[in-house]
Amino acid sequence: MLPRLTDLVALLGISLVLCAMLFRLLRAASGIKPWVKWMTAGCFVLLWLPVGAAHLPIVAYVRGVSSDLSLTLVALAGLGLWQGISGRVLVGNLDKTALFAVVVAAGIFLYPTALGWGDWDAYRLGWGSYGMLLGLLALVLAFWYQGLRLLPLLVALALLGWVAGIMESGNLWDYLIDPWLVIFAFLQFPVKKFLKIIARGEVV
C-alpha cells in the first residue's frame, strides 16, 4: 500500500535532514571526497529499507522519536547538501545569521507559552490568525528590504505547504519551526557577531 502524501513528505524530510547531518560530519572530518557523497547517498537508501515485524522503513522508526520536521528545517538541510555537494554558495552568512536570530526568538516566544508558562498560548496563532499572518508579512518585507532573501523564501515555502496541507498538522507554526530547528539555531547563532551587525544597522 502506498503511503499517504503527508507520511511521504514527513519521511522524506527526516531522511534529508539525517543525510545532511551525516554529510556535514563526514565533510568536517575528512573534507569533500567522493566517498563522502557516496556514503551520504547510501545512508538515504539505507533509511528506506523495511525492517521489523511491521516491515516499516528505518526512517519511520526515527519519525516516532523525532516527530515531523518543519519545512524550514528540511529546506535548510536540502540547501546545505546542495551547497556542500556542488561547492556553490547560494546563501551568504548574513542571511543565515539573520534567519537563526529569528528562529531563536520565535522558539523563545513559542515554546514556553505552548508548555503552559503563562495564561496565553502562542501556538494558537498558527491556526490561521490574521495577526500572525500580518506579522509574517511585515517580517518578510523588512528582510526583503534589507536584501535578505533566505527568510522570505522559507516563509513562502512554509505558507505554500500549509495551504496545500502537505503535513499532518494544520498549524502554521509546525511548518515554520520545530524544536530541532530551534536547537540547531541556538548552536549556530553567533550572538556577539549578530549584536555587532545590529549596532552597524546592517540588518533589521
PDB file of C-alpha atoms in Angstrom:
ATOM      1  CA  MET A   1       0.000   0.000   0.000  1.00  0.00           C
ATOM      2  CA  LEU A   2       1.335   3.417  -0.947  1.00  0.00           C
ATOM      3  CA  PRO A   3       1.950   5.853   1.930  1.00  0.00           C
ATOM      4  CA  ARG A   4      -0.187   8.936   2.301  1.00  0.00           C
ATOM      5  CA  LEU A   5       1.243  12.180   0.955  1.00  0.00           C
ATOM      6  CA  THR A   6       1.668  13.584   4.470  1.00  0.00           C
ATOM      7  CA  ASP A   7       3.557  10.465   5.570  1.00  0.00           C
ATOM      8  CA  LEU A   8       5.746  10.518   2.463  1.00  0.00           C
ATOM      9  CA  VAL A   9       6.606  14.204   2.948  1.00  0.00           C
ATOM     10  CA  ALA A  10       7.449  13.600   6.611  1.00  0.00           C
ATOM     11  CA  LEU A  11       9.661  10.572   5.900  1.00  0.00           C
ATOM     12  CA  LEU A  12      11.454  12.270   3.012  1.00  0.00           C
ATOM     13  CA  GLY A  13      12.082  15.313   5.173  1.00  0.00           C
ATOM     14  CA  ILE A  14      13.558  13.283   8.020  1.00  0.00           C
ATOM     15  CA  SER A  15      15.735  11.308   5.580  1.00  0.00           C
ATOM     16  CA  LEU A  16      17.036  14.504   4.018  1.00  0.00           C
ATOM     17  CA  VAL A  17      17.874  16.067   7.389  1.00  0.00           C
ATOM     18  CA  LEU A  18      19.679  12.930   8.615  1.00  0.00           C
ATOM     19  CA  CYS A  19      21.695  12.700   5.392  1.00  0.00           C
ATOM     20  CA  ALA A  20      22.592  16.383   5.614  1.00  0.00           C
ATOM     21  CA  MET A  21      23.817  15.840   9.181  1.00  0.00           C
ATOM     22  CA  LEU A  22      25.912  12.854   8.119  1.00  0.00           C
ATOM     23  CA  PHE A  23      27.377  14.747   5.159  1.00  0.00           C
ATOM     24  CA  ARG A  24      28.296  17.670   7.385  1.00  0.00           C
ATOM     25  CA  LEU A  25      30.019  15.411   9.931  1.00  0.00           C
ATOM     26  CA  LEU A  26      31.946  13.464   7.290  1.00  0.00           C
ATOM     27  CA  ARG A  27      32.980  16.632   5.475  1.00  0.00           C
ATOM     28  CA  ALA A  28      34.224  18.164   8.738  1.00  0.00           C
ATOM     29  CA  ALA A  29      36.240  15.024   9.492  1.00  0.00           C
ATOM     30  CA  SER A  30      37.734  14.323   6.078  1.00  0.00           C
ATOM     31  CA  GLY A  31      36.901  17.151   3.687  1.00  0.00           C
ATOM     32  CA  ILE A  32      34.902  16.774   0.489  1.00  0.00           C
ATOM     33  CA  LYS A  33      35.904  13.483  -1.080  1.00  0.00           C
ATOM     34  CA  PRO A  34      33.951  11.277  -3.498  1.00  0.00           C
ATOM     35  CA  TRP A  35      33.327   8.587  -0.881  1.00  0.00           C
ATOM     36  CA  VAL A  36      31.636  11.141   1.390  1.00  0.00           C
ATOM     37  CA  LYS A  37      28.988  11.785  -1.252  1.00  0.00           C
ATOM     38  CA  TRP A  38      28.502   8.085  -1.913  1.00  0.00           C
ATOM     39  CA  MET A  39      28.189   7.304   1.782  1.00  0.00           C
ATOM     40  CA  THR A  40      25.567  10.038   2.142  1.00  0.00           C
ATOM     41  CA  ALA A  41      23.603   8.579  -0.769  1.00  0.00           C
ATOM     42  CA  GLY A  42      23.942   5.117   0.757  1.00  0.00           C
ATOM     43  CA  CYS A  43      22.584   6.441   4.049  1.00  0.00           C
ATOM     44  CA  PHE A  44      19.488   7.733   2.258  1.00  0.00           C
ATOM     45  CA  VAL A  45      18.864   4.305   0.692  1.00  0.00           C
ATOM     46  CA  LEU A  46      19.503   2.520   3.994  1.00  0.00           C
ATOM     47  CA  LEU A  47      16.923   4.666   5.790  1.00  0.00           C
ATOM     48  CA  TRP A  48      14.223   3.346   3.442  1.00  0.00           C
ATOM     49  CA  LEU A  49      14.962  -0.358   3.959  1.00  0.00           C
ATOM     50  CA  PRO A  50      11.995  -2.153   5.608  1.00  0.00           C
ATOM     51  CA  VAL A  51      12.808  -3.778   8.948  1.00  0.00           C
ATOM     52  CA  GLY A  52      10.945  -5.347  11.851  1.00  0.00           C
ATOM     53  CA  ALA A  53       7.706  -7.294  12.008  1.00  0.00           C
ATOM     54  CA  ALA A  54       5.789  -4.363  10.529  1.00  0.00           C
ATOM     55  CA  HIS A  55       8.219  -4.093   7.596  1.00  0.00           C
ATOM     56  CA  LEU A  56       8.429  -0.345   8.028  1.00  0.00           C
ATOM     57  CA  PRO A  57      11.399   1.649   6.703  1.00  0.00           C
ATOM     58  CA  ILE A  58      14.014   2.603   9.264  1.00  0.00           C
ATOM     59  CA  VAL A  59      13.139   6.274   8.836  1.00  0.00           C
ATOM     60  CA  ALA A  60       9.592   5.531  10.058  1.00  0.00           C
ATOM     61  CA  TYR A  61      11.016   4.427  13.414  1.00  0.00           C
ATOM     62  CA  VAL A  62      13.123   7.583  13.533  1.00  0.00           C
ATOM     63  CA  ARG A  63       9.933   9.553  12.948  1.00  0.00           C
ATOM     64  CA  GLY A  64       8.491   8.013  16.105  1.00  0.00           C
ATOM     65  CA  VAL A  65      11.282   9.729  18.050  1.00  0.00           C
ATOM     66  CA  SER A  66      11.805  12.948  16.105  1.00  0.00           C
ATOM     67  CA  SER A  67       8.182  13.584  15.099  1.00  0.00           C
ATOM     68  CA  ASP A  68       7.598  15.522  11.869  1.00  0.00           C
ATOM     69  CA  LEU A  69      10.108  18.211  10.960  1.00  0.00           C
ATOM     70  CA  SER A  70       9.278  21.705   9.770  1.00  0.00           C
ATOM     71  CA  LEU A  71       9.556  22.584   6.112  1.00  0.00           C
ATOM     72  CA  THR A  72      12.086  25.226   7.128  1.00  0.00           C
ATOM     73  CA  LEU A  73      14.470  22.650   8.586  1.00  0.00           C
ATOM     74  CA  VAL A  74      14.012  20.302   5.629  1.00  0.00           C
ATOM     75  CA  ALA A  75      14.668  23.125   3.162  1.00  0.00           C
ATOM     76  CA  LEU A  76      17.799  24.197   5.058  1.00  0.00           C
ATOM     77  CA  ALA A  77      19.036  20.594   5.050  1.00  0.00           C
ATOM     78  CA  GLY A  78      18.483  20.360   1.313  1.00  0.00           C
ATOM     79  CA  LEU A  79      20.212  23.684   0.762  1.00  0.00           C
ATOM     80  CA  GLY A  80      23.170  22.610   2.881  1.00  0.00           C
ATOM     81  CA  LEU A  81      23.508  19.339   0.977  1.00  0.00           C
ATOM     82  CA  TRP A  82      23.324  21.092  -2.376  1.00  0.00           C
ATOM     83  CA  GLN A  83      25.934  23.672  -1.406  1.00  0.00           C
ATOM     84  CA  GLY A  84      28.224  21.025   0.035  1.00  0.00           C
ATOM     85  CA  ILE A  85      28.000  18.672  -2.930  1.00  0.00           C
ATOM     86  CA  SER A  86      28.065  21.288  -5.678  1.00  0.00           C
ATOM     87  CA  GLY A  87      30.517  23.645  -3.993  1.00  0.00           C
ATOM     88  CA  ARG A  88      28.307  26.605  -4.903  1.00  0.00           C
ATOM     89  CA  VAL A  89      27.405  29.043  -2.135  1.00  0.00           C
ATOM     90  CA  LEU A  90      23.818  30.165  -2.660  1.00  0.00           C
ATOM     91  CA  VAL A  91      23.221  31.845   0.707  1.00  0.00           C
ATOM     92  CA  GLY A  92      25.548  34.244   2.489  1.00  0.00           C
ATOM     93  CA  ASN A  93      26.462  34.214   6.167  1.00  0.00           C
ATOM     94  CA  LEU A  94      24.460  37.361   6.928  1.00  0.00           C
ATOM     95  CA  ASP A  95      21.309  35.753   5.516  1.00  0.00           C
ATOM     96  CA  LYS A  96      21.796  32.660   7.681  1.00  0.00           C
ATOM     97  CA  THR A  97      22.702  34.671  10.783  1.00  0.00           C
ATOM     98  CA  ALA A  98      19.550  36.772  10.494  1.00  0.00           C
ATOM     99  CA  LEU A  99      17.432  33.661   9.964  1.00  0.00           C
ATOM    100  CA  PHE A 100      18.903  31.936  13.014  1.00  0.00           C
ATOM    101  CA  ALA A 101      18.225  35.040  15.084  1.00  0.00           C
ATOM    102  CA  VAL A 102      14.536  34.951  14.129  1.00  0.00           C
ATOM    103  CA  VAL A 103      14.323  31.200  14.796  1.00  0.00           C
ATOM    104  CA  VAL A 104      15.853  31.617  18.251  1.00  0.00           C
ATOM    105  CA  ALA A 105      13.473  34.478  19.048  1.00  0.00           C
ATOM    106  CA  ALA A 106      10.486  32.502  17.737  1.00  0.00           C
ATOM    107  CA  GLY A 107      11.455  29.482  19.820  1.00  0.00           C
ATOM    108  CA  ILE A 108      11.768  31.585  22.976  1.00  0.00           C
ATOM    109  CA  PHE A 109       8.403  33.175  22.166  1.00  0.00           C
ATOM    110  CA  LEU A 110       6.528  29.998  21.207  1.00  0.00           C
ATOM    111  CA  TYR A 111       7.568  27.011  23.272  1.00  0.00           C
ATOM    112  CA  PRO A 112       7.378  28.369  26.839  1.00  0.00           C
ATOM    113  CA  THR A 113       3.803  29.557  26.272  1.00  0.00           C
ATOM    114  CA  ALA A 114       2.886  26.325  24.453  1.00  0.00           C
ATOM    115  CA  LEU A 115       4.107  24.382  27.501  1.00  0.00           C
ATOM    116  CA  GLY A 116       1.779  26.328  29.754  1.00  0.00           C
ATOM    117  CA  TRP A 117       4.045  29.092  31.040  1.00  0.00           C
ATOM    118  CA  GLY A 118       1.549  31.893  31.380  1.00  0.00           C
ATOM    119  CA  ASP A 119      -2.101  32.328  30.505  1.00  0.00           C
ATOM    120  CA  TRP A 120      -1.606  32.811  26.768  1.00  0.00           C
ATOM    121  CA  ASP A 121      -0.651  30.145  24.231  1.00  0.00           C
ATOM    122  CA  ALA A 122       1.189  31.499  21.198  1.00  0.00           C
ATOM    123  CA  TYR A 123       0.708  28.169  19.410  1.00  0.00           C
ATOM    124  CA  ARG A 124      -2.963  29.027  18.882  1.00  0.00           C
ATOM    125  CA  LEU A 125      -1.934  31.786  16.481  1.00  0.00           C
ATOM    126  CA  GLY A 126      -0.909  29.133  13.978  1.00  0.00           C
ATOM    127  CA  TRP A 127      -4.474  28.042  13.335  1.00  0.00           C
ATOM    128  CA  GLY A 128      -4.981  30.905  10.894  1.00  0.00           C
ATOM    129  CA  SER A 129      -4.635  34.061  12.977  1.00  0.00           C
ATOM    130  CA  TYR A 130      -4.656  37.182  10.818  1.00  0.00           C
ATOM    131  CA  GLY A 131      -2.323  38.788  13.354  1.00  0.00           C
ATOM    132  CA  MET A 132       0.297  36.090  12.786  1.00  0.00           C
ATOM    133  CA  LEU A 133      -0.054  36.320   9.001  1.00  0.00           C
ATOM    134  CA  LEU A 134       0.336  40.094   9.105  1.00  0.00           C
ATOM    135  CA  GLY A 135       3.336  39.731  11.409  1.00  0.00           C
ATOM    136  CA  LEU A 136       4.958  37.311   8.962  1.00  0.00           C
ATOM    137  CA  LEU A 137       4.242  39.693   6.101  1.00  0.00           C
ATOM    138  CA  ALA A 138       5.874  42.581   7.971  1.00  0.00           C
ATOM    139  CA  LEU A 139       8.898  40.405   8.807  1.00  0.00           C
ATOM    140  CA  VAL A 140       9.252  39.224   5.217  1.00  0.00           C
ATOM    141  CA  LEU A 141       9.019  42.765   3.835  1.00  0.00           C
ATOM    142  CA  ALA A 142      11.572  44.027   6.359  1.00  0.00           C
ATOM    143  CA  PHE A 143      14.054  41.299   5.438  1.00  0.00           C
ATOM    144  CA  TRP A 144      13.452  41.737   1.721  1.00  0.00           C
ATOM    145  CA  TYR A 145      14.033  45.477   2.040  1.00  0.00           C
ATOM    146  CA  GLN A 146      17.375  44.758   3.691  1.00  0.00           C
ATOM    147  CA  GLY A 147      18.353  42.465   0.825  1.00  0.00           C
ATOM    148  CA  LEU A 148      17.946  39.289   2.879  1.00  0.00           C
ATOM    149  CA  ARG A 149      16.234  36.632   0.782  1.00  0.00           C
ATOM    150  CA  LEU A 150      16.511  33.379   2.750  1.00  0.00           C
ATOM    151  CA  LEU A 151      13.849  34.031   5.374  1.00  0.00           C
ATOM    152  CA  PRO A 152      11.249  35.357   2.886  1.00  0.00           C
ATOM    153  CA  LEU A 153      11.724  32.309   0.667  1.00  0.00           C
ATOM    154  CA  LEU A 154      11.417  29.901   3.597  1.00  0.00           C
ATOM    155  CA  VAL A 155       8.306  31.646   4.896  1.00  0.00           C
ATOM    156  CA  ALA A 156       6.792  31.468   1.405  1.00  0.00           C
ATOM    157  CA  LEU A 157       7.591  27.744   1.239  1.00  0.00           C
ATOM    158  CA  ALA A 158       6.013  27.137   4.647  1.00  0.00           C
ATOM    159  CA  LEU A 159       2.891  29.076   3.685  1.00  0.00           C
ATOM    160  CA  LEU A 160       2.522  27.146   0.424  1.00  0.00           C
ATOM    161  CA  GLY A 161       2.905  23.863   2.264  1.00  0.00           C
ATOM    162  CA  TRP A 162       0.401  24.961   4.904  1.00  0.00           C
ATOM    163  CA  VAL A 163      -2.189  25.964   2.310  1.00  0.00           C
ATOM    164  CA  ALA A 164      -1.654  22.681   0.439  1.00  0.00           C
ATOM    165  CA  GLY A 165      -1.841  20.681   3.680  1.00  0.00           C
ATOM    166  CA  ILE A 166       1.200  18.527   2.942  1.00  0.00           C
ATOM    167  CA  MET A 167       1.865  17.887   6.638  1.00  0.00           C
ATOM    168  CA  GLU A 168      -0.403  16.157   9.136  1.00  0.00           C
ATOM    169  CA  SER A 169      -0.551  19.266  11.292  1.00  0.00           C
ATOM    170  CA  GLY A 170      -2.853  22.083  10.329  1.00  0.00           C
ATOM    171  CA  ASN A 171      -0.939  24.601  12.440  1.00  0.00           C
ATOM    172  CA  LEU A 172       1.297  27.051  10.581  1.00  0.00           C
ATOM    173  CA  TRP A 173       3.873  27.029  13.386  1.00  0.00           C
ATOM    174  CA  ASP A 174       4.673  23.374  12.616  1.00  0.00           C
ATOM    175  CA  TYR A 175       5.515  24.313   9.028  1.00  0.00           C
ATOM    176  CA  LEU A 176       7.729  27.199  10.116  1.00  0.00           C
ATOM    177  CA  ILE A 177       9.756  25.821  13.032  1.00  0.00           C
ATOM    178  CA  ASP A 178      10.257  22.745  15.185  1.00  0.00           C
ATOM    179  CA  PRO A 179      12.278  22.054  18.355  1.00  0.00           C
ATOM    180  CA  TRP A 180      15.155  20.509  16.392  1.00  0.00           C
ATOM    181  CA  LEU A 181      15.451  23.624  14.245  1.00  0.00           C
ATOM    182  CA  VAL A 182      15.437  25.845  17.321  1.00  0.00           C
ATOM    183  CA  ILE A 183      18.195  23.773  18.932  1.00  0.00           C
ATOM    184  CA  PHE A 184      20.223  23.922  15.723  1.00  0.00           C
ATOM    185  CA  ALA A 185      19.733  27.687  15.526  1.00  0.00           C
ATOM    186  CA  PHE A 186      20.885  28.098  19.126  1.00  0.00           C
ATOM    187  CA  LEU A 187      24.042  26.136  18.338  1.00  0.00           C
ATOM    188  CA  GLN A 188      24.724  28.028  15.097  1.00  0.00           C
ATOM    189  CA  PHE A 189      23.682  31.526  16.077  1.00  0.00           C
ATOM    190  CA  PRO A 190      26.743  33.727  16.776  1.00  0.00           C
ATOM    191  CA  VAL A 191      25.309  36.105  19.382  1.00  0.00           C
ATOM    192  CA  LYS A 192      28.258  38.507  19.570  1.00  0.00           C
ATOM    193  CA  LYS A 193      28.542  38.758  15.806  1.00  0.00           C
ATOM    194  CA  PHE A 194      24.839  39.476  15.403  1.00  0.00           C
ATOM    195  CA  LEU A 195      24.920  42.188  18.065  1.00  0.00           C
ATOM    196  CA  LYS A 196      27.710  43.876  16.118  1.00  0.00           C
ATOM    197  CA  ILE A 197      25.628  43.612  12.928  1.00  0.00           C
ATOM    198  CA  ILE A 198      22.662  45.250  14.679  1.00  0.00           C
ATOM    199  CA  ALA A 199      24.932  48.001  16.022  1.00  0.00           C
ATOM    200  CA  ARG A 200      26.095  48.739  12.477  1.00  0.00           C
ATOM    201  CA  GLY A 201      22.488  48.833  11.302  1.00  0.00           C
ATOM    202  CA  GLU A 202      23.043  46.205   8.605  1.00  0.00           C
ATOM    203  CA  VAL A 203      20.002  44.092   9.451  1.00  0.00           C
ATOM    204  CA  VAL A 204      16.583  44.634  10.955  1.00  0.00           C
TER     205      VAL A 204
END
